[in-house]
Each structure stands twice: as structure tokens, then as C-alpha cells.
Short mmCIF file of C-alpha atoms and ligand atoms in Angstrom, two decimals:
data_model
loop_
_atom_site.label_atom_id
_atom_site.label_comp_id
_atom_site.label_asym_id
_atom_site.label_seq_id
_atom_site.Cartn_x
_atom_site.Cartn_y
_atom_site.Cartn_z
CA MET A 191 11.14 -17.17 -0.84
CA ASN A 192 13.54 -17.40 -3.75
CA LEU A 193 11.65 -17.78 -7.04
CA ASP A 194 14.84 -17.99 -9.13
CA LYS A 195 16.01 -20.92 -7.07
CA LEU A 196 12.56 -22.45 -7.45
CA SER A 197 12.69 -22.17 -11.27
CA GLU A 198 16.15 -23.75 -11.24
CA ILE A 199 14.89 -26.72 -9.23
CA LEU A 200 11.87 -27.11 -11.51
CA LYS A 201 13.96 -26.97 -14.70
CA ASN A 202 13.91 -30.72 -15.17
CA GLU A 203 10.40 -31.28 -13.90
CA PRO A 204 7.37 -31.73 -16.19
CA LYS A 205 5.54 -28.52 -17.14
CA PHE A 206 2.43 -29.25 -15.06
CA ARG A 207 4.53 -28.88 -11.89
CA TYR A 208 4.44 -25.10 -12.38
CA ALA A 209 0.66 -25.06 -12.19
CA GLN A 210 0.70 -27.29 -9.11
CA ILE A 211 3.27 -25.13 -7.41
CA ASN A 212 1.55 -21.85 -8.34
CA LYS A 213 -1.65 -23.18 -6.85
CA ALA A 214 0.07 -24.36 -3.67
CA LEU A 215 2.01 -21.12 -3.14
CA PHE A 216 -0.34 -18.43 -4.38
CA GLN A 217 -3.82 -19.85 -3.94
CA ASP A 218 -3.56 -22.32 -1.07
CA TYR A 219 -0.87 -20.18 0.57
CA ILE A 220 1.12 -23.06 2.00
CA SER A 221 3.84 -22.04 4.45
CA VAL A 222 5.80 -25.31 4.43
CA TRP A 223 6.39 -27.58 1.44
CA SER A 224 5.03 -30.62 3.28
CA GLU A 225 1.56 -29.08 2.80
CA ALA A 226 1.92 -29.28 -1.00
CA SER A 227 0.37 -32.72 -1.18
CA SER A 228 0.18 -32.77 -4.99
CA LEU A 229 4.00 -32.89 -5.25
CA PRO A 230 6.12 -36.06 -4.99
CA LYS A 231 7.72 -36.49 -1.58
CA ILE A 232 11.27 -36.32 -2.90
CA LEU A 233 10.61 -32.97 -4.57
CA ARG A 234 8.99 -31.61 -1.40
CA GLU A 235 12.10 -32.60 0.54
CA GLN A 236 14.42 -30.95 -1.96
CA LEU A 237 12.32 -27.77 -1.94
CA THR A 238 12.28 -27.74 1.86
CA ALA A 239 16.07 -27.90 1.94
CA GLU A 240 16.84 -25.54 -0.93
CA CYS A 241 13.91 -23.18 -1.20
CA PRO A 242 12.44 -22.50 2.24
CA LEU A 243 9.09 -20.68 2.41
CA GLU A 244 9.54 -19.00 5.76
CA ILE A 245 8.88 -15.26 5.96
CA LYS A 246 10.57 -13.83 9.05
CA ALA A 247 8.21 -11.37 10.68
CA GLN A 248 7.12 -9.88 13.94
CA ILE A 249 3.46 -8.90 14.30
CA PHE A 250 2.09 -5.98 16.29
CA LYS A 251 -1.61 -5.68 16.96
CA THR A 252 -4.08 -3.88 19.11
CA ALA A 253 -6.04 -5.71 21.78
CA GLY A 254 -9.43 -7.26 20.96
CA GLY A 255 -11.89 -6.54 18.17
CA ARG A 256 -11.33 -6.31 14.49
CA LYS A 257 -8.27 -4.12 14.36
CA SER A 258 -5.36 -3.42 12.10
CA GLU A 259 -2.20 -5.45 12.40
CA LYS A 260 1.25 -4.44 11.40
CA ALA A 261 4.23 -6.65 10.64
CA LEU A 262 7.92 -5.95 10.48
CA ILE A 263 9.43 -8.33 7.94
CA THR A 264 13.16 -9.05 8.08
CA LEU A 265 14.59 -9.49 4.58
CA THR A 266 17.45 -11.87 3.77
CA ASP A 267 20.04 -9.09 4.10
CA GLY A 268 18.66 -8.01 7.47
CA GLU A 269 16.74 -4.96 6.22
CA ILE A 270 13.44 -4.46 8.00
CA ILE A 271 10.28 -3.35 6.21
CA GLU A 272 6.72 -2.68 7.30
CA THR A 273 3.45 -3.99 6.00
CA VAL A 274 -0.04 -3.49 7.44
CA LEU A 275 -3.26 -5.49 7.35
CA ILE A 276 -6.11 -3.06 7.73
CA ARG A 277 -9.30 -4.76 8.85
CA GLN A 278 -12.07 -2.31 8.13
CA ARG A 279 -15.31 -2.91 9.90
CA GLY A 280 -18.23 -3.88 7.69
CA GLU A 281 -21.73 -2.47 7.90
CA LYS A 282 -23.37 -3.57 11.12
CA THR A 283 -26.08 -6.10 10.53
CA GLU A 284 -28.74 -7.02 13.04
CA LYS A 285 -26.98 -10.27 13.73
CA ALA A 286 -23.57 -8.67 14.08
CA GLU A 287 -23.04 -9.69 17.72
CA THR A 288 -23.80 -13.33 17.09
CA VAL A 289 -22.09 -13.85 13.75
CA GLU A 290 -18.40 -14.66 13.98
CA LYS A 291 -17.77 -14.20 10.31
CA SER A 292 -17.03 -10.59 9.56
CA THR A 293 -18.53 -8.51 6.80
CA GLY A 294 -15.50 -6.20 6.84
CA ARG A 295 -12.88 -5.66 4.22
CA ASN A 296 -9.20 -6.52 4.37
CA THR A 297 -6.74 -4.08 2.86
CA ILE A 298 -3.03 -4.76 2.72
CA CYS A 299 -0.60 -1.88 2.68
CA VAL A 300 2.79 -2.75 1.19
CA SER A 301 6.19 -1.07 1.16
CA SER A 302 8.08 -0.56 -2.08
CA GLN A 303 11.42 0.55 -0.61
CA ALA A 304 13.32 -0.01 2.64
CA GLY A 305 13.08 3.57 3.87
CA CYS A 306 12.59 6.49 1.48
CA PRO A 307 15.10 9.00 0.11
CA LEU A 308 12.57 11.84 -0.31
CA GLY A 309 12.53 13.04 3.31
CA CYS A 310 9.06 14.61 3.57
CA ALA A 311 8.90 16.68 6.76
CA PHE A 312 5.82 14.94 8.17
CA CYS A 313 6.72 11.34 7.35
CA ALA A 314 8.40 8.88 9.70
CA THR A 315 9.77 6.85 6.80
CA GLY A 316 11.32 9.94 5.26
CA MET A 317 12.92 10.91 8.56
CA ASN A 318 14.56 7.54 9.02
CA GLY A 319 16.56 7.58 5.79
CA PHE A 320 16.82 5.21 2.84
CA SER A 321 18.44 1.79 2.54
CA ARG A 322 17.44 0.29 -0.82
CA ASN A 323 14.75 -0.57 -3.32
CA LEU A 324 12.75 -3.75 -2.76
CA THR A 325 12.60 -6.47 -5.38
CA ALA A 326 9.23 -7.45 -6.86
CA GLU A 327 9.50 -10.64 -4.87
CA GLU A 328 9.99 -8.76 -1.61
CA ILE A 329 6.95 -6.65 -2.43
CA THR A 330 4.69 -9.63 -3.18
CA GLU A 331 6.02 -11.51 -0.17
CA GLN A 332 4.28 -8.94 2.05
CA VAL A 333 0.94 -9.88 0.49
CA ILE A 334 1.68 -13.59 0.78
CA PHE A 335 2.52 -13.10 4.44
CA TRP A 336 -0.96 -11.69 5.22
CA ALA A 337 -2.70 -14.17 2.92
CA ARG A 338 -1.16 -17.00 4.93
CA ARG A 339 -2.25 -15.34 8.16
CA LEU A 340 -5.85 -14.91 6.98
CA LYS A 341 -5.88 -18.53 5.87
CA ALA A 342 -4.52 -19.70 9.25
CA GLU A 343 -7.35 -17.87 11.01
CA GLY A 344 -9.73 -20.19 9.17
CA LYS A 345 -12.61 -17.72 8.89
CA GLY A 346 -12.64 -17.69 5.12
CA GLU A 347 -11.47 -14.07 4.96
CA LYS A 348 -9.90 -12.84 1.74
CA ILE A 349 -7.72 -9.98 0.65
CA ASP A 350 -9.97 -7.26 -0.78
CA ASN A 351 -7.50 -4.51 -1.64
CA ILE A 352 -3.77 -3.91 -1.87
CA VAL A 353 -2.38 -0.40 -1.57
CA PHE A 354 1.20 0.68 -2.28
CA MET A 355 1.17 3.14 0.60
CA GLY A 356 3.74 1.70 2.96
CA MET A 357 7.37 2.74 3.14
CA GLY A 358 8.95 4.30 0.11
CA GLU A 359 8.05 5.97 -3.16
CA PRO A 360 6.88 3.29 -5.65
CA PHE A 361 7.77 5.39 -8.69
CA LEU A 362 11.42 5.57 -7.60
CA ASN A 363 11.38 1.77 -7.96
CA TYR A 364 9.12 1.61 -11.02
CA ALA A 365 10.38 -1.58 -12.67
CA GLU A 366 10.05 -3.75 -9.55
CA PHE A 367 6.80 -2.04 -8.54
CA ILE A 368 5.12 -2.80 -11.88
CA LYS A 369 6.55 -6.32 -11.94
CA ALA A 370 4.94 -6.92 -8.53
CA VAL A 371 1.64 -5.43 -9.76
CA LYS A 372 1.63 -7.80 -12.74
CA PHE A 373 2.47 -10.76 -10.55
CA LEU A 374 -0.34 -9.92 -8.11
CA ASN A 375 -2.75 -9.49 -11.03
CA ASN A 376 -1.73 -12.63 -12.97
CA PRO A 377 -4.56 -15.20 -12.99
CA GLU A 378 -1.95 -17.99 -12.80
CA THR A 379 -0.47 -16.63 -9.59
CA MET A 380 -2.29 -14.29 -7.18
CA ASN A 381 -5.21 -13.28 -9.45
CA ILE A 382 -6.01 -9.99 -7.71
CA GLY A 383 -8.06 -7.70 -9.98
CA ALA A 384 -6.47 -4.43 -11.14
CA ARG A 385 -9.33 -2.44 -9.60
CA ARG A 386 -8.34 -3.79 -6.22
CA LEU A 387 -4.77 -2.47 -6.53
CA SER A 388 -3.82 1.16 -5.76
CA VAL A 389 -0.57 3.08 -5.89
CA SER A 390 0.22 6.32 -4.09
CA THR A 391 2.91 8.71 -5.31
CA VAL A 392 4.17 11.97 -3.96
CA GLY A 393 3.81 13.28 -7.52
CA LEU A 394 6.67 11.96 -9.65
CA THR A 395 5.38 12.86 -13.10
CA GLU A 396 7.58 10.35 -14.99
CA GLY A 397 5.92 7.54 -13.03
CA ILE A 398 2.42 8.92 -13.63
CA LYS A 399 3.18 9.00 -17.37
CA ARG A 400 4.55 5.46 -17.39
CA LEU A 401 1.54 4.17 -15.48
CA ALA A 402 -0.81 5.82 -17.99
CA GLY A 403 0.85 3.71 -20.71
CA GLU A 404 0.48 0.36 -18.93
CA LYS A 405 -2.10 -2.14 -20.13
CA ILE A 406 -3.04 -2.91 -16.57
CA GLN A 407 -5.12 -0.16 -14.99
CA ILE A 408 -4.74 0.14 -11.24
CA ASN A 409 -6.00 3.03 -9.07
CA LEU A 410 -3.80 6.09 -8.77
CA ALA A 411 -3.52 8.34 -5.71
CA ILE A 412 -1.45 11.52 -5.47
CA SER A 413 -0.09 12.72 -2.11
CA LEU A 414 -0.86 16.42 -2.43
CA HIS A 415 -0.86 17.64 1.20
CA ALA A 416 -0.63 21.33 0.24
CA PRO A 417 -2.72 23.51 -2.09
CA ASN A 418 0.17 25.65 -3.38
CA ASP A 419 3.78 25.11 -4.42
CA SER A 420 5.41 27.18 -1.68
CA LEU A 421 3.79 25.28 1.22
CA ARG A 422 4.23 22.02 -0.66
CA ARG A 423 7.97 22.63 -1.02
CA GLU A 424 8.28 23.18 2.72
CA LEU A 425 6.67 19.82 3.43
CA ILE A 426 7.91 17.77 0.48
CA PRO A 427 11.48 18.60 -0.64
CA VAL A 428 11.07 16.85 -4.04
CA ALA A 429 8.15 19.20 -4.84
CA LYS A 430 10.83 21.66 -6.02
CA LYS A 431 11.33 19.39 -9.00
CA TYR A 432 7.62 18.73 -9.56
CA PRO A 433 5.45 21.86 -9.51
CA LEU A 434 1.70 21.37 -9.08
CA ARG A 435 1.04 22.52 -12.65
CA GLU A 436 3.14 19.65 -14.02
CA ILE A 437 1.59 17.10 -11.67
CA PHE A 438 -1.91 18.10 -12.75
CA GLN A 439 -0.87 17.94 -16.41
CA ALA A 440 0.41 14.40 -15.91
CA VAL A 441 -2.77 13.45 -14.02
CA ASP A 442 -4.98 14.89 -16.77
CA ASN A 443 -3.04 12.93 -19.36
CA TYR A 444 -3.52 9.82 -17.20
CA ILE A 445 -7.27 10.47 -16.99
CA SER A 446 -7.64 11.08 -20.71
CA ARG A 447 -5.80 7.85 -21.49
CA THR A 448 -7.47 5.67 -18.89
CA GLY A 449 -10.80 7.32 -18.03
CA ARG A 450 -10.09 6.48 -14.37
CA ARG A 451 -10.77 8.61 -11.30
CA VAL A 452 -7.74 9.94 -9.42
CA MET A 453 -7.57 10.38 -5.66
CA PHE A 454 -5.73 13.31 -4.09
CA GLU A 455 -4.56 12.58 -0.57
CA TYR A 456 -4.37 15.47 1.83
CA LEU A 457 -2.91 15.07 5.32
CA MET A 458 -4.61 17.30 7.88
CA ILE A 459 -1.79 18.94 9.87
CA LYS A 460 -2.78 21.40 12.58
CA GLY A 461 -2.06 25.04 11.76
CA VAL A 462 0.00 24.07 8.70
CA ASN A 463 -2.36 23.21 5.83
CA ASP A 464 -5.83 23.08 7.43
CA SER A 465 -7.20 26.65 7.28
CA ASP A 466 -10.39 27.72 5.49
CA LYS A 467 -8.17 29.54 3.02
CA ASN A 468 -6.25 26.32 2.32
CA ALA A 469 -9.54 24.53 1.68
CA LEU A 470 -10.63 27.16 -0.85
CA GLU A 471 -7.22 27.03 -2.54
CA LEU A 472 -7.46 23.25 -2.72
CA ALA A 473 -10.97 23.45 -4.21
CA GLU A 474 -9.54 25.67 -6.97
CA LEU A 475 -7.16 22.86 -7.96
CA ILE A 476 -9.70 20.05 -7.86
CA LYS A 477 -11.73 20.97 -10.90
CA ASN A 478 -12.00 17.78 -12.91
CA PRO A 479 -15.13 15.67 -12.16
CA LEU A 480 -12.85 12.63 -12.04
CA TYR A 481 -10.74 14.09 -9.21
CA MET A 482 -11.57 13.33 -5.61
CA VAL A 483 -10.03 14.29 -2.28
CA ASN A 484 -9.25 12.03 0.64
CA LEU A 485 -8.51 13.88 3.87
CA ILE A 486 -6.14 11.91 6.10
CA PRO A 487 -6.06 12.50 9.85
CA TYR A 488 -2.37 13.02 10.62
CA ASN A 489 -0.57 10.65 12.97
CA ALA A 490 1.78 12.79 15.04
CA THR A 491 5.34 11.65 14.36
CA GLY A 492 7.53 14.63 15.13
CA LYS A 493 7.21 18.35 14.99
CA PHE A 494 3.63 18.47 13.61
CA LYS A 495 0.28 18.00 15.33
CA PRO A 496 -2.92 16.51 13.91
CA SER A 497 -5.86 18.79 13.07
CA GLU A 498 -8.80 18.54 15.45
CA ARG A 499 -11.80 16.53 14.29
CA GLU A 500 -13.95 19.69 14.07
CA ARG A 501 -11.34 21.33 11.81
CA ILE A 502 -11.34 18.34 9.49
CA ASP A 503 -15.16 18.47 9.34
CA ALA A 504 -15.13 22.21 8.60
CA PHE A 505 -12.47 21.74 5.89
CA LYS A 506 -14.54 18.98 4.32
CA LYS A 507 -17.67 21.16 4.35
CA ILE A 508 -15.88 23.90 2.43
CA LEU A 509 -14.67 21.45 -0.20
CA GLU A 510 -18.13 19.96 -0.58
CA LYS A 511 -19.69 23.39 -0.92
CA GLU A 512 -17.28 23.89 -3.82
CA ASN A 513 -18.48 20.58 -5.32
CA VAL A 514 -15.31 18.64 -4.55
CA PRO A 515 -16.05 14.95 -3.79
CA THR A 516 -14.38 14.48 -0.40
CA THR A 517 -13.91 11.57 1.97
CA VAL A 518 -12.14 11.36 5.32
CA ARG A 519 -9.92 8.34 5.82
CA LEU A 520 -10.72 6.29 8.87
CA SER A 521 -7.86 6.73 11.25
CA PHE A 522 -6.96 3.08 11.25
CA GLY A 523 -4.48 1.67 13.65
CA THR A 524 -3.04 4.76 15.27
CA GLU A 525 -2.38 2.60 18.32
CA ILE A 526 0.04 0.47 16.36
CA ALA A 527 1.49 3.44 14.53
CA ALA A 528 0.03 2.23 11.28
CA ALA A 529 1.19 5.11 9.14
CA CYS A 530 4.15 5.07 6.89
CA GLY A 531 7.37 4.02 8.59
CA GLN A 532 6.30 4.84 12.10
CA LEU A 533 6.66 1.41 13.59
CA ARG A 534 10.05 0.68 12.11
CA GLY A 535 11.27 4.00 13.46
CA LYS A 536 9.88 3.32 16.91
CA ARG A 537 10.58 -0.31 17.29
CA LYS A 538 13.19 0.08 19.99
CA GLY A 539 11.15 -0.03 23.17
CA TYR A 540 7.85 -0.52 21.38
CA VAL A 541 5.25 -2.96 22.81
N1 SAH B 890 5.71 7.75 -1.17
C1 SAH B 890 4.36 7.59 -1.54
C2 SAH B 890 3.81 6.30 -1.06
C3 SAH B 890 3.81 6.15 0.44
S1 SAH B 890 2.20 6.43 0.86
C4 SAH B 890 3.55 8.79 -1.10
O1 SAH B 890 4.06 9.57 -0.30
O2 SAH B 890 2.43 8.93 -1.58
C5 SAH B 890 2.29 6.86 2.42
C6 SAH B 890 1.07 7.67 2.76
O3 SAH B 890 1.09 7.86 4.17
C7 SAH B 890 1.14 9.04 2.09
O4 SAH B 890 -0.11 9.53 1.68
C8 SAH B 890 1.70 9.85 3.22
O5 SAH B 890 1.43 11.17 3.07
C9 SAH B 890 1.03 9.22 4.42
N2 SAH B 890 1.70 9.55 5.68
C10 SAH B 890 3.00 9.78 5.89
N3 SAH B 890 3.22 10.11 7.17
C11 SAH B 890 2.02 10.08 7.78
C12 SAH B 890 1.57 10.34 9.09
N4 SAH B 890 2.43 10.68 10.04
N5 SAH B 890 0.25 10.24 9.36
C13 SAH B 890 -0.63 9.87 8.40
N6 SAH B 890 -0.27 9.61 7.14
C14 SAH B 890 1.03 9.71 6.82
FE1 SF4 B 891 8.71 9.04 0.98
FE2 SF4 B 891 6.04 9.15 0.69
FE3 SF4 B 891 7.18 9.36 3.13
FE4 SF4 B 891 7.46 11.36 1.38
S1 SF4 B 891 5.52 10.61 2.30
S2 SF4 B 891 9.10 10.48 2.66
S3 SF4 B 891 7.60 10.23 -0.52
S4 SF4 B 891 7.21 7.59 1.80
#
């Protein structure tokens, strides 16, 4: 979709066309202009010829049930990016077997860059190199893609959350990232509440500071993954530039300006960062009542192995004993390699 081209075409149209087109594109999620019945036929034909709505994508999904789906979207220059629709199961109700309509939640995970230049040792995206930043339009297009898919299913399902946890580091592409956030949040376009938007950063303090100054308050998550600087530097090369002390300072400033909770993500990697000692060290860092920890079961992508389930439980127990609010992320979609950059890396010979 080319929004600049669209504005150019609409230049000589009456003002109310914008509202009609916003509704058609971002609320009714049309995928061809012929569906925009409020527009005159001649305009629909011109838009079809000059401003096509097609999003080129290939979908990967697991068999049966309410599972995650992943799409590889091909951008106009041939770059390929990943986006995931995570269909979390809802609470089981007594009628669950008979009711088609799901009570689950739909979370969309979007990429902010094609690849990532930061090369974290555990991350498939980081291992596959960096091509370029995405534009705000390419970021929002990922959401529109899934919104169209949910609409086509006809079950009345909506997007509940959007997380910037796909390929890339959003704060290395701050301007386009925040432009996309504002577009998604705008009541005239996508109208997705700020509380339903989350960004994850590997700890770039400049970005944390800029986000603290924004009027729009989305959720912030920090990829910590290690409880001390020396282990962190082994896993995350850019940690050399951003010591934990500075990250926590930036987070505290963010909390004092926004009053929001901050999530610390911690990948559980077998024999690397998952010992009892690591848990105690982590608990030492997580002192603010507005901090919380999310333990993420690792998806094996290379030299590392995931921690066993029992180890994750034991690690969680230690944190909780130290009064650290801790959750364990559901291991969604491992079958479709639904973590950061894995599918794009594997796509030769996959499925
Ligand atoms: N660059 C940002 C945003 C990407 S988020 C960041 O790193 O926070 C991607 C999330 O997926 C991060 O929390 C990252 O640590 C996690 N991740 C990367 N590789 C993974 C893997 N193999 N298994 C599970 N999670 C992974
Ligand atoms: Fe980039 Fe995040 Fe992957 Fe590190 S974990 S390489 S910062 S996408």
C-alpha cells in the first residue's frame, strides 16, 4: 500500500473522501478497492490501477486448533519480513467444546527492521544480518495484513494486542516506530488503545528516554536476559555500550515520568543464565514494585539449548520468594518457529 500515492490521488477530491477511505482501509479492512462501496466507481477504478492494496505474503501455520500463525511478507523491494499472529487460548468455559466463537486473545507481533544489526548470540534475526529499517507504513501493513485475515475468517475476532517484538530493534528505527505507533493509535485510522501496544528493546537508553517523553504511553519491555554485565556482554554485543546501571536509570526515569510498570524479559537458556545464583542476582536488580519479570522459554536456534521446564519453575520460585512478580511466557508457536527471525532464516526447505 502506498499512502503517499493515495494522498496524491485524493488531492482533488472533497475532504469527506478521507474519512470514507480511512474507514474502508482501517476499519472495514478491505483488500480490494471494489469493496469500498461508498466511493464512486471511477475513483475505485483509478485506485485499483494506481494504488493496489495487495500485501504479498506467505502464511505458515500449525495443524488444527487455535494456534499461532506466522507470515513472511515480501516488501516492494523484495525484502522479506516476519510477522506473527498469536492466538492465545481463552479460559475454558463449560460450553467450550460446542461454542465456535473463541474467548481467546489475538496478539500481533510486528517487525521494525528487516534483520537486525545487533547480532545477539541467541537470536536468529541477529545471526542473519541486517538489511534496512522499515517505514512506518511497512510496520502498520503487518497489522493490516492480520486484521484482514481475521475479518475474512468471519468469526468476529479482533486484534487485542500489538507487540513490537518481531525482527529488529525498534529504537534503532525510532522515528518510523513512533510514527507507526501513532498511526495505530489514531482514532481516525486504526484506533488501537495505547495500553494494547507494547515495545521491546534490548536496552537502548536513548530510546527509553525518548519514549518517556512521548504523550502516548505504550507498554515498555526490556530484554535483559542476564543478571550481570559480563554475562550480558557475552550474549548481547551492544550491552558493552549500555551497562545495566544506565539501563535501570533510564527505566526509573521512565517510571517516574509515566507511572507505568516495566517488564523485564529473561530468556531461559540451559546452563548459561538459568542457575539458582543467576536467579538471586536477578532478584537483586528487580527492586522497584513497578518492575516485573517475564521468563521466556528459549527456542533453540543455534548453539544454545532451552532450560528444562523444572529449571524454569525452580528459577521462578526463587524470584517469587524474593518478592519479584514473575510470569512465564507461554511457549507459543515453537512448531512454526515463532520467535524472532527464525522462520525467515529457515525458510529454505521449511514446510
Ligand atoms: N530487538 C528487540 C525487539 C525484538 S524482541 C529486543 O531484543 O528486545 C524479540 C524478542 O524475542 C526478545 O525478547 C528476544 O530476546 C526474543 N528472542 C530472540 N531469540 C529468541 C529465541 N530463540 N527464543 C525465544 N525468544 C527469542
Ligand atoms: Fe536484534 Fe533483539 Fe535479536 Fe538482539 S534479540 S539481535 S536486538 S532483534
